[in-house]
Tab-separated table of C-alpha atoms and ligand atoms in Angstrom:
chain	number	residue	atom	x	y	z
A	1	UNK	CA	111.008	100.189	69.409
A	2	UNK	CA	108.940	101.350	72.380
A	3	UNK	CA	105.347	102.020	71.404
A	4	UNK	CA	103.671	101.643	74.765
A	5	UNK	CA	102.951	104.375	77.277
A	6	UNK	CA	105.473	103.962	80.112
A	7	UNK	CA	103.661	104.003	83.451
A	8	UNK	CA	106.055	105.620	85.910
A	9	UNK	CA	105.996	104.106	89.377
A	10	UNK	CA	108.576	106.656	90.479
A	11	UNK	CA	106.234	109.571	89.647
A	12	UNK	CA	103.105	107.829	90.913
A	13	UNK	CA	104.810	106.919	94.204
A	14	UNK	CA	105.735	110.599	94.611
A	15	UNK	CA	102.062	111.523	94.174
A	16	UNK	CA	101.006	108.891	96.742
A	17	UNK	CA	103.633	110.110	99.240
A	18	UNK	CA	102.525	113.724	98.756
A	19	UNK	CA	98.903	112.720	99.403
A	20	UNK	CA	99.992	110.771	102.501
A	21	UNK	CA	101.988	113.774	103.764
A	22	UNK	CA	98.840	115.899	103.335
A	23	UNK	CA	96.844	113.350	105.332
A	24	UNK	CA	99.475	113.311	108.085
A	25	UNK	CA	99.376	117.115	108.338
A	26	UNK	CA	95.560	117.119	108.465
A	27	UNK	CA	95.587	114.524	111.232
A	28	UNK	CA	98.075	116.519	113.295
A	29	UNK	CA	95.857	119.576	112.873
A	30	UNK	CA	92.598	117.765	113.727
A	31	UNK	CA	93.700	115.391	116.491
A	32	UNK	CA	97.278	116.306	117.388
A	33	UNK	CA	98.264	112.745	116.493
A	34	UNK	CA	101.327	111.672	114.506
A	35	UNK	CA	101.131	108.268	112.782
A	36	UNK	CA	103.867	105.883	113.902
A	37	UNK	CA	105.308	102.945	111.973
A	38	UNK	CA	107.354	100.281	113.781
A	39	UNK	CA	109.615	98.091	111.655
A	40	UNK	CA	111.098	94.919	113.115
A	41	UNK	CA	114.205	93.496	111.487
A	42	UNK	CA	115.558	90.124	112.553
A	43	UNK	CA	119.145	89.391	111.496
A	44	UNK	CA	121.273	91.356	109.061
A	45	UNK	CA	120.213	90.287	105.561
A	46	UNK	CA	121.756	93.005	103.314
A	47	UNK	CA	118.657	93.354	101.066
A	48	UNK	CA	116.387	93.642	104.125
A	49	UNK	CA	118.735	96.261	105.625
A	50	UNK	CA	118.338	98.388	102.477
A	51	UNK	CA	114.529	98.078	102.506
A	52	UNK	CA	114.330	98.948	106.199
A	53	UNK	CA	116.564	102.005	105.760
A	54	UNK	CA	114.462	103.237	102.807
A	55	UNK	CA	111.243	102.659	104.724
A	56	UNK	CA	112.506	104.616	107.739
A	57	UNK	CA	113.685	107.547	105.574
A	58	UNK	CA	110.431	107.806	103.627
A	59	UNK	CA	108.338	107.428	106.807
A	60	UNK	CA	110.027	110.463	108.331
A	61	UNK	CA	109.811	112.410	105.037
A	62	UNK	CA	105.989	112.204	105.044
A	63	UNK	CA	105.901	113.461	108.645
A	64	UNK	CA	105.352	110.166	110.476
A	65	UNK	CA	107.318	108.710	113.362
A	66	UNK	CA	109.538	105.765	112.516
A	67	UNK	CA	110.551	103.191	115.123
A	68	UNK	CA	113.121	100.520	114.325
A	69	UNK	CA	113.607	97.328	116.316
A	70	UNK	CA	116.619	95.217	115.408
A	71	UNK	CA	116.897	91.724	116.794
A	72	UNK	CA	119.720	89.246	116.511
A	73	UNK	CA	119.358	86.413	113.996
A	74	UNK	CA	119.326	83.936	116.923
A	75	UNK	CA	116.422	85.637	118.728
A	76	UNK	CA	113.790	83.221	119.998
A	77	UNK	CA	110.265	83.197	118.600
A	78	UNK	CA	108.953	83.954	122.104
A	79	UNK	CA	111.075	87.112	122.376
A	80	UNK	CA	109.867	88.290	118.967
A	81	UNK	CA	106.234	87.594	119.927
A	82	UNK	CA	106.739	89.519	123.177
A	83	UNK	CA	107.999	92.546	121.215
A	84	UNK	CA	104.977	92.360	118.906
A	85	UNK	CA	102.692	92.239	121.933
A	86	UNK	CA	104.344	95.419	123.274
A	87	UNK	CA	103.953	97.173	119.909
A	88	UNK	CA	100.298	96.052	119.720
A	89	UNK	CA	99.688	97.817	123.067
A	90	UNK	CA	101.713	100.934	122.222
A	91	UNK	CA	99.303	103.752	121.302
A	92	UNK	CA	102.027	105.718	119.485
A	93	UNK	CA	102.447	102.801	117.034
A	94	UNK	CA	99.732	102.601	114.353
A	95	UNK	CA	101.499	100.235	111.966
A	96	UNK	CA	103.751	97.227	112.597
A	97	UNK	CA	105.843	95.610	109.906
A	98	UNK	CA	108.027	92.555	110.441
A	99	UNK	CA	110.574	92.413	107.640
A	100	UNK	CA	110.498	89.052	105.859
A	101	UNK	CA	112.134	86.603	105.419
A	102	UNK	CA	112.534	85.515	109.043
A	103	UNK	CA	115.150	82.952	110.127
A	104	UNK	CA	114.085	79.331	109.636
A	105	UNK	CA	113.508	78.658	113.365
A	106	UNK	CA	110.717	81.268	113.467
A	107	UNK	CA	107.216	80.561	112.143
A	108	UNK	CA	106.301	83.461	109.771
A	109	UNK	CA	102.574	82.818	109.989
A	110	UNK	CA	102.590	82.761	113.792
A	111	UNK	CA	104.471	86.066	113.922
A	112	UNK	CA	102.357	87.851	111.294
A	113	UNK	CA	99.113	86.641	112.857
A	114	UNK	CA	100.296	87.950	116.266
A	115	UNK	CA	100.155	91.513	114.919
A	116	UNK	CA	96.824	93.236	115.601
A	117	UNK	CA	94.995	93.193	112.240
A	118	UNK	CA	94.357	96.940	112.678
A	119	UNK	CA	98.127	97.536	112.811
A	120	UNK	CA	99.065	94.973	110.114
A	121	UNK	CA	100.183	97.532	107.507
A	122	UNK	CA	101.748	94.820	105.327
A	123	UNK	CA	98.248	93.344	104.975
A	124	UNK	CA	99.541	89.789	105.456
A	125	UNK	CA	97.451	88.850	108.531
A	126	UNK	CA	94.902	86.100	107.820
A	127	UNK	CA	92.115	88.447	108.994
A	128	UNK	CA	93.110	91.117	106.477
A	129	UNK	CA	93.457	88.537	103.678
A	130	UNK	CA	89.991	87.245	104.607
A	131	UNK	CA	88.493	90.725	104.742
A	132	UNK	CA	89.909	91.488	101.297
A	133	UNK	CA	88.536	88.220	99.906
A	134	UNK	CA	85.080	88.939	101.342
A	135	UNK	CA	84.963	92.578	100.249
A	136	UNK	CA	85.272	94.075	103.747
A	137	UNK	CA	87.388	97.020	104.832
A	138	UNK	CA	90.950	95.745	105.246
A	139	UNK	CA	94.585	96.737	105.212
A	140	UNK	CA	95.640	95.346	101.833
A	141	UNK	CA	99.130	94.142	100.907
A	142	UNK	CA	101.227	97.045	99.596
A	143	UNK	CA	102.683	95.735	96.323
A	144	UNK	CA	99.257	94.566	95.043
A	145	UNK	CA	97.688	97.948	95.866
A	146	UNK	CA	100.576	99.583	94.003
A	147	UNK	CA	99.955	97.347	90.950
A	148	UNK	CA	96.298	98.372	90.753
A	149	UNK	CA	97.056	102.079	91.196
A	150	UNK	CA	99.521	101.819	88.292
A	151	UNK	CA	97.080	99.874	86.095
A	152	UNK	CA	94.472	102.592	86.729
A	153	UNK	CA	96.979	105.228	85.607
A	154	UNK	CA	96.798	103.588	82.180
A	155	UNK	CA	93.006	103.066	82.253
A	156	UNK	CA	90.978	104.592	85.067
A	157	UNK	CA	88.123	102.085	84.681
A	158	UNK	CA	89.361	98.474	84.565
A	159	UNK	CA	85.818	97.091	84.594
A	160	UNK	CA	85.258	94.189	82.206
A	161	UNK	CA	88.913	93.715	81.280
A	162	UNK	CA	90.310	90.208	80.949
A	163	UNK	CA	93.131	90.194	83.505
A	164	UNK	CA	95.800	87.528	83.867
A	165	UNK	CA	97.870	87.425	87.059
A	166	UNK	CA	100.972	85.239	86.777
A	167	UNK	CA	101.809	84.015	90.285
A	168	UNK	CA	99.667	82.940	93.224
A	169	UNK	CA	101.736	83.926	96.266
A	170	UNK	CA	99.971	85.248	99.358
A	171	UNK	CA	101.891	88.513	99.194
A	172	UNK	CA	101.442	89.377	95.508
A	173	UNK	CA	99.481	87.079	93.180
A	174	UNK	CA	96.420	86.270	95.293
A	175	UNK	CA	95.788	89.790	96.645
A	176	UNK	CA	96.320	91.343	93.183
A	177	UNK	CA	93.727	88.928	91.798
A	178	UNK	CA	91.273	89.855	94.585
A	179	UNK	CA	91.750	93.568	93.954
A	180	UNK	CA	91.239	93.147	90.199
A	181	UNK	CA	88.078	91.174	90.887
A	182	UNK	CA	86.873	94.135	92.977
A	183	UNK	CA	87.641	96.337	89.947
A	184	UNK	CA	85.268	94.076	87.973
A	185	UNK	CA	87.949	92.424	85.848
A	186	UNK	CA	87.520	88.841	84.703
A	187	UNK	CA	90.530	87.358	86.449
A	188	UNK	CA	92.638	84.336	85.569
A	189	UNK	CA	95.394	83.311	87.983
A	190	UNK	CA	98.261	81.422	86.334
A	191	UNK	CA	101.060	79.595	88.167
A	192	UNK	CA	103.882	77.148	87.600
A	193	UNK	CA	101.475	74.297	86.760
A	194	UNK	CA	99.373	76.291	84.289
A	195	UNK	CA	99.273	74.820	80.789
A	196	UNK	CA	99.977	76.969	77.722
A	197	UNK	CA	100.902	80.105	79.668
A	198	UNK	CA	101.709	82.117	76.504
A	199	UNK	CA	98.172	81.451	75.194
A	200	UNK	CA	96.617	82.404	78.535
A	201	UNK	CA	98.558	85.684	78.562
A	202	UNK	CA	97.650	86.405	74.910
A	203	UNK	CA	93.990	86.703	75.971
A	204	UNK	CA	94.750	89.364	78.563
A	205	UNK	CA	93.838	93.034	78.330
A	206	UNK	CA	95.782	93.421	81.584
A	207	UNK	CA	98.772	91.298	82.625
A	208	UNK	CA	100.332	91.330	86.086
A	209	UNK	CA	103.587	89.381	85.993
A	210	UNK	CA	104.628	88.180	89.470
A	211	UNK	CA	106.292	84.821	88.833
A	212	UNK	CA	109.798	85.697	89.962
A	213	UNK	CA	111.186	84.459	86.611
A	214	UNK	CA	113.584	86.774	84.828
A	215	UNK	CA	112.170	88.184	81.538
A	216	UNK	CA	109.865	85.177	81.183
A	217	UNK	CA	106.973	87.041	79.544
A	218	UNK	CA	107.894	87.544	75.890
A	219	UNK	CA	106.693	90.196	73.477
A	220	UNK	CA	104.693	87.718	71.411
A	221	UNK	CA	102.694	86.731	74.539
A	222	UNK	CA	101.256	90.247	74.767
A	223	UNK	CA	97.905	91.174	73.227
A	224	UNK	CA	98.334	94.387	71.206
A	225	UNK	CA	97.383	97.363	73.358
A	226	UNK	CA	97.377	95.430	76.664
A	227	UNK	CA	98.379	96.959	80.001
A	228	UNK	CA	101.438	95.182	81.443
A	229	UNK	CA	102.379	95.492	85.123
A	230	UNK	CA	105.748	93.907	85.903
A	231	UNK	CA	106.267	93.012	89.576
A	232	UNK	CA	109.452	90.971	89.129
A	233	UNK	CA	112.816	92.267	90.327
A	234	UNK	CA	116.020	90.538	89.224
A	235	UNK	CA	119.552	91.817	89.588
A	236	UNK	CA	121.682	91.300	86.462
A	237	UNK	CA	125.171	92.169	85.315
A	238	UNK	CA	125.000	94.226	82.136
A	239	UNK	CA	127.402	93.956	79.185
A	240	UNK	CA	129.413	96.913	80.533
A	241	UNK	CA	129.954	94.996	83.787
A	242	UNK	CA	127.633	97.258	85.781
A	243	UNK	CA	124.725	95.777	87.699
A	244	UNK	CA	121.132	96.535	86.770
A	245	UNK	CA	117.584	95.370	87.360
A	246	UNK	CA	115.129	93.594	85.060
A	247	UNK	CA	111.649	92.260	85.642
A	248	UNK	CA	109.554	89.216	84.785
A	249	UNK	CA	108.747	90.775	81.386
A	250	UNK	CA	111.129	91.060	78.408
A	251	UNK	CA	110.633	94.821	78.433
A	252	UNK	CA	111.771	95.932	74.954
A	253	UNK	CA	109.784	93.230	73.161
A	254	UNK	CA	106.678	93.753	75.281
A	255	UNK	CA	106.832	97.555	75.073
A	256	UNK	CA	106.673	97.305	71.259
A	257	UNK	CA	103.265	95.579	71.478
A	258	UNK	CA	101.637	96.699	74.747
A	259	UNK	CA	99.485	99.807	75.159
A	260	UNK	CA	101.042	100.663	78.516
A	261	UNK	CA	103.788	99.042	80.578
A	262	UNK	CA	105.648	99.532	83.846
A	263	UNK	CA	109.456	99.626	83.636
A	264	UNK	CA	111.926	97.857	85.937
A	265	UNK	CA	113.359	99.702	87.778
A	266	UNK	CA	110.988	102.628	88.353
A	267	UNK	CA	107.705	100.723	88.067
A	268	UNK	CA	106.057	98.657	90.799
A	269	UNK	CA	109.132	98.790	93.080
A	270	UNK	CA	108.738	102.401	94.330
A	271	UNK	CA	105.004	101.884	94.876
A	272	UNK	CA	105.481	99.303	97.628
A	273	UNK	CA	106.858	101.675	100.287
A	274	UNK	CA	104.485	104.468	99.186
A	275	UNK	CA	101.545	102.099	99.743
A	276	UNK	CA	102.999	101.025	103.099
A	277	UNK	CA	102.923	104.671	104.208
A	278	UNK	CA	99.384	104.940	102.824
A	279	UNK	CA	98.349	101.899	104.912
A	280	UNK	CA	99.961	103.397	108.028
A	281	UNK	CA	97.966	106.586	107.498
A	282	UNK	CA	94.748	104.577	106.999
A	283	UNK	CA	95.481	102.585	110.188
A	284	UNK	CA	96.016	105.799	112.149
A	285	UNK	CA	92.822	107.445	110.826
A	286	UNK	CA	90.826	104.326	111.694
A	287	UNK	CA	92.426	104.104	115.187
A	288	UNK	CA	91.243	107.672	115.768
A	289	UNK	CA	87.686	106.946	114.650
A	290	UNK	CA	88.015	108.975	111.448
A	291	UNK	CA	86.726	108.063	107.978
A	292	UNK	CA	89.404	106.927	105.517
A	293	UNK	CA	91.146	109.878	103.869
A	294	UNK	CA	90.860	110.091	100.071
A	295	UNK	CA	94.362	109.146	98.915
B	1	NDP	P1	106.897	83.636	94.961
B	1	NDP	O1	108.130	82.879	94.598
B	1	NDP	O2	106.360	83.536	96.338
B	1	NDP	O3	105.722	83.218	93.968
B	1	NDP	C1	105.951	83.075	92.598
B	1	NDP	C2	104.693	82.608	91.933
B	1	NDP	O4	104.935	82.518	90.546
B	1	NDP	C3	104.221	81.240	92.396
B	1	NDP	O5	102.826	81.233	92.530
B	1	NDP	C4	104.676	80.317	91.283
B	1	NDP	O6	103.807	79.221	91.030
B	1	NDP	C5	104.609	81.229	90.078
B	1	NDP	N1	105.589	80.809	89.058
B	1	NDP	C6	106.885	80.503	89.231
B	1	NDP	N2	107.435	80.134	88.071
B	1	NDP	C7	106.472	80.190	87.133
B	1	NDP	C8	106.405	79.908	85.751
B	1	NDP	N3	107.478	79.498	85.073
B	1	NDP	N4	105.234	80.083	85.108
B	1	NDP	C9	104.144	80.515	85.786
B	1	NDP	N5	104.129	80.797	87.100
B	1	NDP	C10	105.288	80.635	87.773
B	1	NDP	O7	107.207	85.153	94.563
B	1	NDP	P2	106.506	86.516	95.048
B	1	NDP	O8	105.073	86.505	94.729
B	1	NDP	O9	106.964	86.834	96.417
B	1	NDP	O10	107.279	87.537	94.086
B	1	NDP	C11	107.186	87.460	92.684
B	1	NDP	C12	108.187	88.428	92.055
B	1	NDP	O11	107.860	89.737	92.464
B	1	NDP	C13	109.646	88.225	92.471
B	1	NDP	O12	110.479	88.543	91.383
B	1	NDP	C14	109.851	89.231	93.577
B	1	NDP	O13	111.204	89.655	93.694
B	1	NDP	C15	108.973	90.352	93.090
B	1	NDP	N6	108.455	91.211	94.165
B	1	NDP	C16	108.564	92.546	93.966
B	1	NDP	C17	108.063	93.405	94.906
B	1	NDP	C18	108.162	94.864	94.645
B	1	NDP	O14	108.108	95.665	95.569
B	1	NDP	N7	108.275	95.282	93.386
B	1	NDP	C19	107.461	92.950	96.145
B	1	NDP	C20	107.311	91.518	96.221
B	1	NDP	C21	107.820	90.696	95.255
B	1	NDP	P3	103.549	78.029	92.105
B	1	NDP	O15	102.629	78.615	93.128
B	1	NDP	O16	102.926	76.974	91.297
B	1	NDP	O17	104.885	77.684	92.667
């Protein structure tokens, strides 16, 4: 039986996109500038194709320009770096995103760190990670920003909460933990070597599950009333033979105990692209010497 408030990422992402569209219109009015997002896709991974298509559609819907660059799977690292250099110099491009994963012969870190930090709308550049960690203005990774926006839907002031982040990846776990620290949470980061994970999670007023393990977080791990943000995405085949998605949290069990919880699908997932558009708008405002819009 669901007791928890369901935090809708679908609705919240709509609100973020509407705010971004407002910011785009204001920028056109004030400076006659249209934000531009360039997405680079190497190879033809089907999941990446879907993400790139969705990104392009939503970019145009909020009034921005979308530029797609598709490179063959066999492209050399040098050719990819040359394209990034061109995009860095292109004044119509305010955000650059290189869709990951890249083929094995290309060094992800080298490519990401070749993007100008001011155009790194994925927030993966070492400079942006460092700025986040030291409390300076940064472009912050999209999924983590989405997680915090959703947590604040459940409780606008997270200050003082005991937060447990499960996962320590550079793209989710670590930046989420940094953001929650900025929100004055007391943050514990758990990972695959953590001992007694259920007990660690039981202490949490706020849980962010980003382990990439299907329905790992059980209902009896959840402190009554806790906020649960589920980042995991796993494709399953349901009993009726149709495919569906589940997260890192056993939703039905957890929803009976938690105070608020994000569903999968319709939770963190839709927030990622919305926050990418938000970052592109921020990058464009900053490139034009304007203060950050309130979005
Ligand atoms: P990674 O595989 O890069 O990282 C997983 C992290 O979880 C690691 O730190 C790992 O620990 C930890 N972990 C793995 N197994 C366990 C375990 N049994 N107990 C505790 N910790 C564990 O994944 P990502 O961070 O990239 O993604 C995490 C999940 O989020 C995935 O399901 C992914 O699909 C989803 N995702 C969703 C997005 C969205 O838009 N909604 C965006 C990005 C990711 P260790 O470091 O010790 O190996």
